[in-house]
CSV table of C-alpha atoms and ligand atoms in Angstrom, one decimal:
chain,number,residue,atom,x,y,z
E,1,UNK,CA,-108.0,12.9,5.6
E,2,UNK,CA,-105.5,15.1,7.6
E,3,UNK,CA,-105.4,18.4,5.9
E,4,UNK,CA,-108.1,20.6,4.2
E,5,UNK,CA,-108.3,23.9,2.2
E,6,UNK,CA,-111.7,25.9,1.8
E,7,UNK,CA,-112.0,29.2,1.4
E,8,UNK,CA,-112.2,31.7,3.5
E,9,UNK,CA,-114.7,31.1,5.9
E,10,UNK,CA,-117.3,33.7,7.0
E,11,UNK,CA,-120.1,34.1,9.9
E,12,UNK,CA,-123.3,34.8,9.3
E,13,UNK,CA,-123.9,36.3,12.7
E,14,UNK,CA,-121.5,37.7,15.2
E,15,UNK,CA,-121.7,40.0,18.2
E,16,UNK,CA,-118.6,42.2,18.4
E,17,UNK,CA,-120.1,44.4,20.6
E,18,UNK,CA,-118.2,47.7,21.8
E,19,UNK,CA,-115.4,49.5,23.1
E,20,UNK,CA,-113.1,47.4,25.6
E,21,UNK,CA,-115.2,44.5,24.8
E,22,UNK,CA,-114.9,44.7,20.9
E,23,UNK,CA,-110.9,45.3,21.1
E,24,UNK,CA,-110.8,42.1,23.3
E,25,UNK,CA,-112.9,39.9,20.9
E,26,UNK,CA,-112.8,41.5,17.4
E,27,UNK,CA,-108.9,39.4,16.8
E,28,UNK,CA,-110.7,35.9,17.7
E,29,UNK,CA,-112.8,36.5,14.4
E,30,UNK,CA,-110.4,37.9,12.0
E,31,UNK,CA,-107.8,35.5,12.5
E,32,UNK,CA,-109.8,33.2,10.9
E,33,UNK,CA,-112.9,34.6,8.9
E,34,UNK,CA,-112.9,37.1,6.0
E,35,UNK,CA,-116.6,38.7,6.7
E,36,UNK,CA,-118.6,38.5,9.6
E,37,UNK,CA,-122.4,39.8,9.8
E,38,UNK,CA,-122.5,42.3,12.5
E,39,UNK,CA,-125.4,42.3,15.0
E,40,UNK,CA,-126.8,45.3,15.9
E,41,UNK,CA,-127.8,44.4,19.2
E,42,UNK,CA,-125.6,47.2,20.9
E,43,UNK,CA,-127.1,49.6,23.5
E,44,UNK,CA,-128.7,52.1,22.5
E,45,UNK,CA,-129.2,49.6,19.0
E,46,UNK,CA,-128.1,50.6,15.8
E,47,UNK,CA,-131.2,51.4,14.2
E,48,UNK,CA,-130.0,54.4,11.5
E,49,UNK,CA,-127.7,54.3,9.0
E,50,UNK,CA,-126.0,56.8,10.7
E,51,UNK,CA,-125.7,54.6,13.7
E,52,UNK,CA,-124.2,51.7,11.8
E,53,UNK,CA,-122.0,53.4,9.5
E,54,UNK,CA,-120.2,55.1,13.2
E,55,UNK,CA,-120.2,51.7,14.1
E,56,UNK,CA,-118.7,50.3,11.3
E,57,UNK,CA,-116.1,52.8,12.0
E,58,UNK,CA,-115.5,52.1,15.3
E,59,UNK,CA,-114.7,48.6,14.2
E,60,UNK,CA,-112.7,49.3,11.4
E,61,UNK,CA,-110.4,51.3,14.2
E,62,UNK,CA,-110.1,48.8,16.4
E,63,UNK,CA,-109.1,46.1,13.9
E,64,UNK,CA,-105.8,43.9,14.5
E,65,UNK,CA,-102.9,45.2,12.2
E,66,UNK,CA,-102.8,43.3,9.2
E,67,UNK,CA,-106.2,42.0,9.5
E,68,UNK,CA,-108.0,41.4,6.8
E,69,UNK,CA,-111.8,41.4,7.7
E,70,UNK,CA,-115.2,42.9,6.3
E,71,UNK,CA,-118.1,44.1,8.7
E,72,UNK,CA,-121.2,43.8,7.3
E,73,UNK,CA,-123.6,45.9,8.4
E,74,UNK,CA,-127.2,45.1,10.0
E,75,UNK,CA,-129.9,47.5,10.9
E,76,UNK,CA,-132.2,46.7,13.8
E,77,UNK,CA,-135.3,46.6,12.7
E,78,UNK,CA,-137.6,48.9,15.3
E,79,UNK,CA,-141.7,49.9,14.7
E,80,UNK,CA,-139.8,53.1,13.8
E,81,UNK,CA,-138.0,52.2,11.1
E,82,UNK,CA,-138.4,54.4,8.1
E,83,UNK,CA,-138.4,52.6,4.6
E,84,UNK,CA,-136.2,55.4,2.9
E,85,UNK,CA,-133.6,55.5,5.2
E,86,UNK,CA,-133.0,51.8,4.8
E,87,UNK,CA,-133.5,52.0,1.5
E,88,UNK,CA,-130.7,54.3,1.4
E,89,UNK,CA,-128.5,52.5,3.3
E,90,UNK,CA,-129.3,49.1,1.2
E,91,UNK,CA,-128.4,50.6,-2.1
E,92,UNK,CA,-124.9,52.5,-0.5
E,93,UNK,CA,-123.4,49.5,0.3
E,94,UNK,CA,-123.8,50.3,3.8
E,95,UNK,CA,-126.0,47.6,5.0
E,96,UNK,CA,-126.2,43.8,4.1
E,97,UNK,CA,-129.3,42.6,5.8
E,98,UNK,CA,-131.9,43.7,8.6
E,99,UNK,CA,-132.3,42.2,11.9
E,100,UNK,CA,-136.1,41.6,13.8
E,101,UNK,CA,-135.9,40.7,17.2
E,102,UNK,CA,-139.0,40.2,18.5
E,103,UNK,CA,-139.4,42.6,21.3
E,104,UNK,CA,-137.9,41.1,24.9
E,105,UNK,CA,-136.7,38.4,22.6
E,106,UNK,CA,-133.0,38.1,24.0
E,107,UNK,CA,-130.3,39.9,25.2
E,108,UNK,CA,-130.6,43.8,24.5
E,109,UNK,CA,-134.1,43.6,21.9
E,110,UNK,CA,-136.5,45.8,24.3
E,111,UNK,CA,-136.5,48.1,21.0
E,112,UNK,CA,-137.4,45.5,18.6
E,113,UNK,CA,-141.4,44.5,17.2
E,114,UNK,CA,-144.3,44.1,18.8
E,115,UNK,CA,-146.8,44.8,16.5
E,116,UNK,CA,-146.0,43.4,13.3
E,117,UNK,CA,-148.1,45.0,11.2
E,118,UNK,CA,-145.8,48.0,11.9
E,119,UNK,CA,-143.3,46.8,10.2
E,120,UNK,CA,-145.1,45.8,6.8
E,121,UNK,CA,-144.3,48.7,4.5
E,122,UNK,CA,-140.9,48.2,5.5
E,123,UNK,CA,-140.9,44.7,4.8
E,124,UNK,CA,-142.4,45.1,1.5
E,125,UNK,CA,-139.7,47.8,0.5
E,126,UNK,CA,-137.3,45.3,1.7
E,127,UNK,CA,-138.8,42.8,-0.4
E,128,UNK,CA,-138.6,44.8,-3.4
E,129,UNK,CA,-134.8,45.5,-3.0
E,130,UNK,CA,-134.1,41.9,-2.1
E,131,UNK,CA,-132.8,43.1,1.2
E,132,UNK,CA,-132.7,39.8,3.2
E,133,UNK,CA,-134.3,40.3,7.0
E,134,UNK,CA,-132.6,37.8,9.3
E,135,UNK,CA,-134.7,37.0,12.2
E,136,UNK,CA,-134.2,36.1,15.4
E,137,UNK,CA,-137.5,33.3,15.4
E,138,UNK,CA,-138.8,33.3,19.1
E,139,UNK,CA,-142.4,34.3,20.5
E,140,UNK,CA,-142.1,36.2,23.5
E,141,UNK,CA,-145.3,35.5,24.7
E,142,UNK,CA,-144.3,34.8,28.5
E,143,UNK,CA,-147.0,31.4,28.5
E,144,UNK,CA,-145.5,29.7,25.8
E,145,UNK,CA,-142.9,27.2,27.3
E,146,UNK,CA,-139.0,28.9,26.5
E,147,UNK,CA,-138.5,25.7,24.9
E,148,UNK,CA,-141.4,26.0,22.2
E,149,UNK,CA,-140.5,29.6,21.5
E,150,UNK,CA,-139.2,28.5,18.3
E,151,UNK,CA,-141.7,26.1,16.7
E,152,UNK,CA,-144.7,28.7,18.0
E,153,UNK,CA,-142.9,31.5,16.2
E,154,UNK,CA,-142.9,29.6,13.3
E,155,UNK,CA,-146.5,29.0,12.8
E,156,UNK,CA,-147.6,32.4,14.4
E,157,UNK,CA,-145.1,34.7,13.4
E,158,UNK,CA,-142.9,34.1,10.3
E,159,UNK,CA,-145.3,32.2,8.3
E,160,UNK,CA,-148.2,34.3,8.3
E,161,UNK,CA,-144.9,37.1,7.3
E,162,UNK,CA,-143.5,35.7,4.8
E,163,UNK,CA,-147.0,34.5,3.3
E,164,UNK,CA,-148.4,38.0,3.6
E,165,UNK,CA,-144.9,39.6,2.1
E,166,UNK,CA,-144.2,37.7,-1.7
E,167,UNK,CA,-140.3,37.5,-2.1
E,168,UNK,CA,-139.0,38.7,1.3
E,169,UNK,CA,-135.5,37.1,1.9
E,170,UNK,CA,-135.2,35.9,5.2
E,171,UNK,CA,-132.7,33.7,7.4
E,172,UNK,CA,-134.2,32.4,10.6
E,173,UNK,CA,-131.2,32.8,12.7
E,174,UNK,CA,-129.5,30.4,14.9
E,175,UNK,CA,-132.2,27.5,14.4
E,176,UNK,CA,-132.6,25.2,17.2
E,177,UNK,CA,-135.4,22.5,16.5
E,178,UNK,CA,-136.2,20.2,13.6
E,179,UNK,CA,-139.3,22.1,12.8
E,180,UNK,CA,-136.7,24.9,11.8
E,181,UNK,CA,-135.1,22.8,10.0
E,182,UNK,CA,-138.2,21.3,8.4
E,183,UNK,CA,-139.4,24.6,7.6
E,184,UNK,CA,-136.7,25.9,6.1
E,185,UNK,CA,-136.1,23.1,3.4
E,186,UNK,CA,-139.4,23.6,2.9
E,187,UNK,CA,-139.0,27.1,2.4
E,188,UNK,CA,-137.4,27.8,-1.1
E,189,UNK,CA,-134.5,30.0,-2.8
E,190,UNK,CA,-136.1,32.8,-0.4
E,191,UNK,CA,-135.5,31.4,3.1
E,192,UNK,CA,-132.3,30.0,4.7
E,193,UNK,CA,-131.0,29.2,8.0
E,194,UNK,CA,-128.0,29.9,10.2
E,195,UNK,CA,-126.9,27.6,12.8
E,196,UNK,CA,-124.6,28.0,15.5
E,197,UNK,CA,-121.2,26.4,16.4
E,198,UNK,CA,-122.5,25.4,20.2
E,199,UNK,CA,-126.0,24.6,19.0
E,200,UNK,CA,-124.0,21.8,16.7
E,201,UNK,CA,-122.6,20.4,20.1
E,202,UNK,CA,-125.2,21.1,22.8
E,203,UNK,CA,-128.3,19.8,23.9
E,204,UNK,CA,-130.0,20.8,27.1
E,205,UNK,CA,-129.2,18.3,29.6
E,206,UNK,CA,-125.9,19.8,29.3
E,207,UNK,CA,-126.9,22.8,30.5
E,208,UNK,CA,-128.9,21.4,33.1
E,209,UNK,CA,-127.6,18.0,34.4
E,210,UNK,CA,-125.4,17.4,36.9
E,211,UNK,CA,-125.0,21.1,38.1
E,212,UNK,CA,-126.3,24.5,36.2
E,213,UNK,CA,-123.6,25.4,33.6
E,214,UNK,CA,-124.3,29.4,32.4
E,215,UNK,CA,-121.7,29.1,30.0
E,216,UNK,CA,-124.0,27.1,27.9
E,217,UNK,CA,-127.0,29.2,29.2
E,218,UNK,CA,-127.9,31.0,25.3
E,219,UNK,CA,-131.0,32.3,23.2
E,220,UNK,CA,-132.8,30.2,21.7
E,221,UNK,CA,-131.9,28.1,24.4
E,222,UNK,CA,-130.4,24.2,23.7
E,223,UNK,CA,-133.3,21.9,23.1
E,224,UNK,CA,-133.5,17.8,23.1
E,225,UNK,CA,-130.8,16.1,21.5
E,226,UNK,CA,-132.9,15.0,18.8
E,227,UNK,CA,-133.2,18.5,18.0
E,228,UNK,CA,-129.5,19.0,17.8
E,229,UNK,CA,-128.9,15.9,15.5
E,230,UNK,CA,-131.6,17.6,13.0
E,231,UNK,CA,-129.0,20.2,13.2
E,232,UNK,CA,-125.9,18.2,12.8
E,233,UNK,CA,-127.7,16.0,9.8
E,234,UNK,CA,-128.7,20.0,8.2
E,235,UNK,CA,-125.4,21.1,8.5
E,236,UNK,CA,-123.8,18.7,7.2
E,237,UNK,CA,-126.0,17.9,4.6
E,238,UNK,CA,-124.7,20.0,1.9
E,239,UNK,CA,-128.3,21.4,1.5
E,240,UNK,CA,-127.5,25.6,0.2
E,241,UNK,CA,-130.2,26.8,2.6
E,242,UNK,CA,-127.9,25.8,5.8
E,243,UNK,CA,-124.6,28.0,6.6
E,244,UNK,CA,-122.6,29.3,9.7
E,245,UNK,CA,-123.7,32.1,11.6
E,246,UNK,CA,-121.7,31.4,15.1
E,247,UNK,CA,-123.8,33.8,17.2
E,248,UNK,CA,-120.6,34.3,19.3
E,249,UNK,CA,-121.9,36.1,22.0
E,250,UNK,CA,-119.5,37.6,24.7
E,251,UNK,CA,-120.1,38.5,27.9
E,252,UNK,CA,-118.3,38.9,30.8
E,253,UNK,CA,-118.1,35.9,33.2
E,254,UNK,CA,-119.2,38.3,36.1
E,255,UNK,CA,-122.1,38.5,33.9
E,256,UNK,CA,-122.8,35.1,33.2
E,257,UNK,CA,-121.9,33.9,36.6
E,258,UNK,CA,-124.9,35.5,38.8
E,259,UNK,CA,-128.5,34.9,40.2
E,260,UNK,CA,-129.5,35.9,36.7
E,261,UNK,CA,-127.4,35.3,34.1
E,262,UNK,CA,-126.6,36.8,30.8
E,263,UNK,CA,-127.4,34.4,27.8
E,264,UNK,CA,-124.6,33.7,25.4
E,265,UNK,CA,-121.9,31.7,24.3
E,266,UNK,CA,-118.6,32.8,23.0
E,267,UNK,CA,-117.1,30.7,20.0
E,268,UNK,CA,-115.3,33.0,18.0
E,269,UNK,CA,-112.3,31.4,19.7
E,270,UNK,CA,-112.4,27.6,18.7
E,271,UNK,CA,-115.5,27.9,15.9
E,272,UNK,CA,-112.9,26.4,13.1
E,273,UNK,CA,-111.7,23.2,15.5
E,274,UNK,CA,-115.1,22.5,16.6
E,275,UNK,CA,-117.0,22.4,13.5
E,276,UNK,CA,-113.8,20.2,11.8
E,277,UNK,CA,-114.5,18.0,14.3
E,278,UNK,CA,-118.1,17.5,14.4
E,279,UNK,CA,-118.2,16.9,10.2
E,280,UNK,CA,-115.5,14.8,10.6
E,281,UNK,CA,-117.7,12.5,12.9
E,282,UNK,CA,-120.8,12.7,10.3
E,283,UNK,CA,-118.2,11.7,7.6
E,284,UNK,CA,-118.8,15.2,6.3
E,285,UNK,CA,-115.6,17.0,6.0
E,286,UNK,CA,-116.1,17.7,2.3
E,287,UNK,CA,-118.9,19.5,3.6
E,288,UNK,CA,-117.7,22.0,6.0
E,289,UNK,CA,-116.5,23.7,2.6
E,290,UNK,CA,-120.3,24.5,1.5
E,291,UNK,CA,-121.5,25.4,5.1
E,292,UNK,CA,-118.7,27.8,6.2
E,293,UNK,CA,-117.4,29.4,3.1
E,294,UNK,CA,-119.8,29.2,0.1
E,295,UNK,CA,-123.5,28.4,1.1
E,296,UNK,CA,-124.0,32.3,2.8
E,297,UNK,CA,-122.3,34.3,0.0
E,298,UNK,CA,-124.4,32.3,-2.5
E,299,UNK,CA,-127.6,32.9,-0.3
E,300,UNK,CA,-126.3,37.0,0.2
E,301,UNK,CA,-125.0,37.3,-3.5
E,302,UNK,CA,-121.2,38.1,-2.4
E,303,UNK,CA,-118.8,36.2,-4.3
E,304,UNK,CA,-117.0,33.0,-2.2
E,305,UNK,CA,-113.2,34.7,-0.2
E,306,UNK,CA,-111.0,33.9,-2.6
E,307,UNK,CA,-108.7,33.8,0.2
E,308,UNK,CA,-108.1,30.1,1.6
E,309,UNK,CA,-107.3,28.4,5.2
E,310,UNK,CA,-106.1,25.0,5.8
E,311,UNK,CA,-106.6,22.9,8.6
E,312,UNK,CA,-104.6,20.3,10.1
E,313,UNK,CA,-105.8,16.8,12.1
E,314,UNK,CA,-102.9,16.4,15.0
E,315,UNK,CA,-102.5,15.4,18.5
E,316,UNK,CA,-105.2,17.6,20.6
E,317,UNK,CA,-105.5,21.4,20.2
E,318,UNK,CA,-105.8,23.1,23.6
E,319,UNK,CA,-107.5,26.8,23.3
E,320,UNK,CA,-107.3,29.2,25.9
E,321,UNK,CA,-109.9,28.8,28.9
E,322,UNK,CA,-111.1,32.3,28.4
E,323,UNK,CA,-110.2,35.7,26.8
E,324,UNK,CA,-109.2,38.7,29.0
E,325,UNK,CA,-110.5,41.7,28.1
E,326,UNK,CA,-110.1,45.3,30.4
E,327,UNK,CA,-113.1,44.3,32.3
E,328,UNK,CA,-112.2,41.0,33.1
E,329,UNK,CA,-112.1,37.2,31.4
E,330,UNK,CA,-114.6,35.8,28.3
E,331,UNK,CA,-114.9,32.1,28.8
E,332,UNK,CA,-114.8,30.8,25.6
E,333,UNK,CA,-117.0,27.8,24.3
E,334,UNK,CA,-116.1,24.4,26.0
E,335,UNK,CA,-116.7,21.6,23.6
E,336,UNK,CA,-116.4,18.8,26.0
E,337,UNK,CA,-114.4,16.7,23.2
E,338,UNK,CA,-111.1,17.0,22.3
E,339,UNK,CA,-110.4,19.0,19.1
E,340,UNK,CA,-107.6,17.6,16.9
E,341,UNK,CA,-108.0,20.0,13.9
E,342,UNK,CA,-106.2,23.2,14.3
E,343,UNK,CA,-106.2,26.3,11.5
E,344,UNK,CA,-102.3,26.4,9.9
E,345,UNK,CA,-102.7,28.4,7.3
P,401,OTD,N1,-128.3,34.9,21.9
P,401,OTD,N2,-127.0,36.1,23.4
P,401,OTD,C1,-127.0,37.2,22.6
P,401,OTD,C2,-127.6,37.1,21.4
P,401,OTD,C3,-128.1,35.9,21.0
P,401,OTD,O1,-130.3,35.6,20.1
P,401,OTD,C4,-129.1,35.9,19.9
P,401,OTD,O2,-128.7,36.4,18.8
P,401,OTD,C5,-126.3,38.3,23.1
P,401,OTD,O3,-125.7,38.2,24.2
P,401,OTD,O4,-126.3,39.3,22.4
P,401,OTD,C6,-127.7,34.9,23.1
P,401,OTD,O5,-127.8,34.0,23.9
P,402,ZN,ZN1,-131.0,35.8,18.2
P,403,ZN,ZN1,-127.0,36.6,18.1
């Protein structure tokens, strides 16, 4: 095979950020996906519907002429949170899903939960409504090993959650082990799974072998590559409960390039070439169809883009080293491998 048509793709989770930042890195996404679900991560977060719908503004304003591009809208979920207001903003329109980040979690989630039992009558409104709470699955409890963070959550955190809370829809977010991936077949029509472009690629000896590398420094971090290849086999298993969320996460390189180091990895960039690639080498290409265009509408009850891309398999596609932005350069995502599938149409 040399050429392929899916739909439109979309990603499931995206950080455009703000202001000079979001100008710089809001074209890498809608050149190439229709809809993108829009972190709210920001600081302050966006934690009103007030809050989201400026936002939404702000990056309707700063889209690339003759884009065509949907946000969709999260609220960050804080002990706070009041039921009605995101009830309201569920049954606008205005908001497709909620985000929990545990609090201290990852990059900007100091307002996020704590104490879960705050958050129950809001899950159970949520519940009722079928709002889907997408959850970023980590235990910050500071013994726990970084690299166990996941599996811990699992069995401490979202179990006990989604036992407690009949019919909560939830996506554990950028999964990173084969427990997630375990518990998430496991998990019936109710529970799903994003997983990343880099996670797809990565394993932690790359970050850590032969010379610290902070561009693949990210949250949850990279685990063992037999935890990646549980990835790889999900993704391109054709299994509904595994889509695309890219959790393309910019920051600057004077950011990421310090004593202490942001976490993130920016993919928006090369997200298309990359995961071509990688089902082509699982002798899955017929699959990338269901993971990036149809497996998350189907989960969030959108209709598929009607829309299409095509890709083409060629000599070598080079992608820019980084993005510049008015700050200063974005690295973007370095596969390692070269990527012969380039987005013509
Ligand atoms: N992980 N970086 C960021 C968010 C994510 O957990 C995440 O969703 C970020 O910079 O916002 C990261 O490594
Ligand atoms: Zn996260
Ligand atoms: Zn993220």
């Amino acid at each position: 095979m040399t050429r392929i048509t899916l739909p439109r793709p979309d990603d499931w989770h995206l950080h455009l950020r703000d202001g000079a930042m979001m100008r710089a890195v809001l074209p890498e996404t809608t050149r190439d996906f229709a809809r993108a679900l829009i972190m709210p991560n920001l600081v302050p977060p966006v934690v009103t519907a007030a809050q989201a719908t400026a936002y939404r503004d702000r990056i309707l304003a700063a889209m690339p002429e003759g884009a065509d591009f949907q946000p969709l809208m999260t609220l960050y979920l804080t002990e706070e949170t009041e039921a009605a207001d995101l009830r309201a903003a569920a049954e606008s329109g205005l908001i497709t899903a909620v985000k929990l980040y545990p609090a201290g979690a990852t990059t900007n989630s100091a307002s996020g939960v704590s104490d879960f039992t705050r958050v129950k009558p809001v899950l159970e409104t949520m519940a009722e409504i079928g709002l889907p709470l997408c959850v970023h699955g980590e235990v910050t409890d500071p013994t726990v090993d970084i690299f166990d963070r996941e599996a811990v959550f699992i069995d401490r955190v979202l179990d006990p959650i989604r036992r407690e809370i009949a019919g909560l829809r939830v996506v554990m977010e950028h999964v990173t082990t084969r427990d997630a991936v375990d518990y998430v077949r496991a998990g019936g029509s109710d529970l799903a799974a994003t997983i990343t472009t880099h996670h797809l690629v990565i394993n932690r000896n790359h970050i850590l072998a032969g010379g610290i590398r902070p561009h693949y420094y990210c949250l949850p971090v990279a685990k063992r590559e037999e935890h990646r290849r549980a990835l790889v086999t999900a993704a391109t298993s054709g299994e509904a409960a595994f889509f695309l969320g890219t959790d393309s996460a910019p920051h600057l390189d004077s950011a990421k390039l310090m004593p202490c180091g942001c976490a993130g990895c920016f993919t928006a960039t090369n997200t298309l070439s990359i995961l071509a690639e990688v089902f082509e080498a699982e002798g899955a290409l017929e699959r990338l169809e269901g993971f990036a265009s149809r497996h998350g509408p189907g989960f969030y009850g959108l209709p598929v883009n009607e829309d299409r891309v095509t890709l083409e398999k060629g000599e070598p596609v080079s992608y820019p080293a980084a993005i510049a932005t008015e700050d200063g350069p974005v690295t973007v995502f370095d596969p390692m491998m070269p990527l012969h599938w380039r987005v013509v149409a």
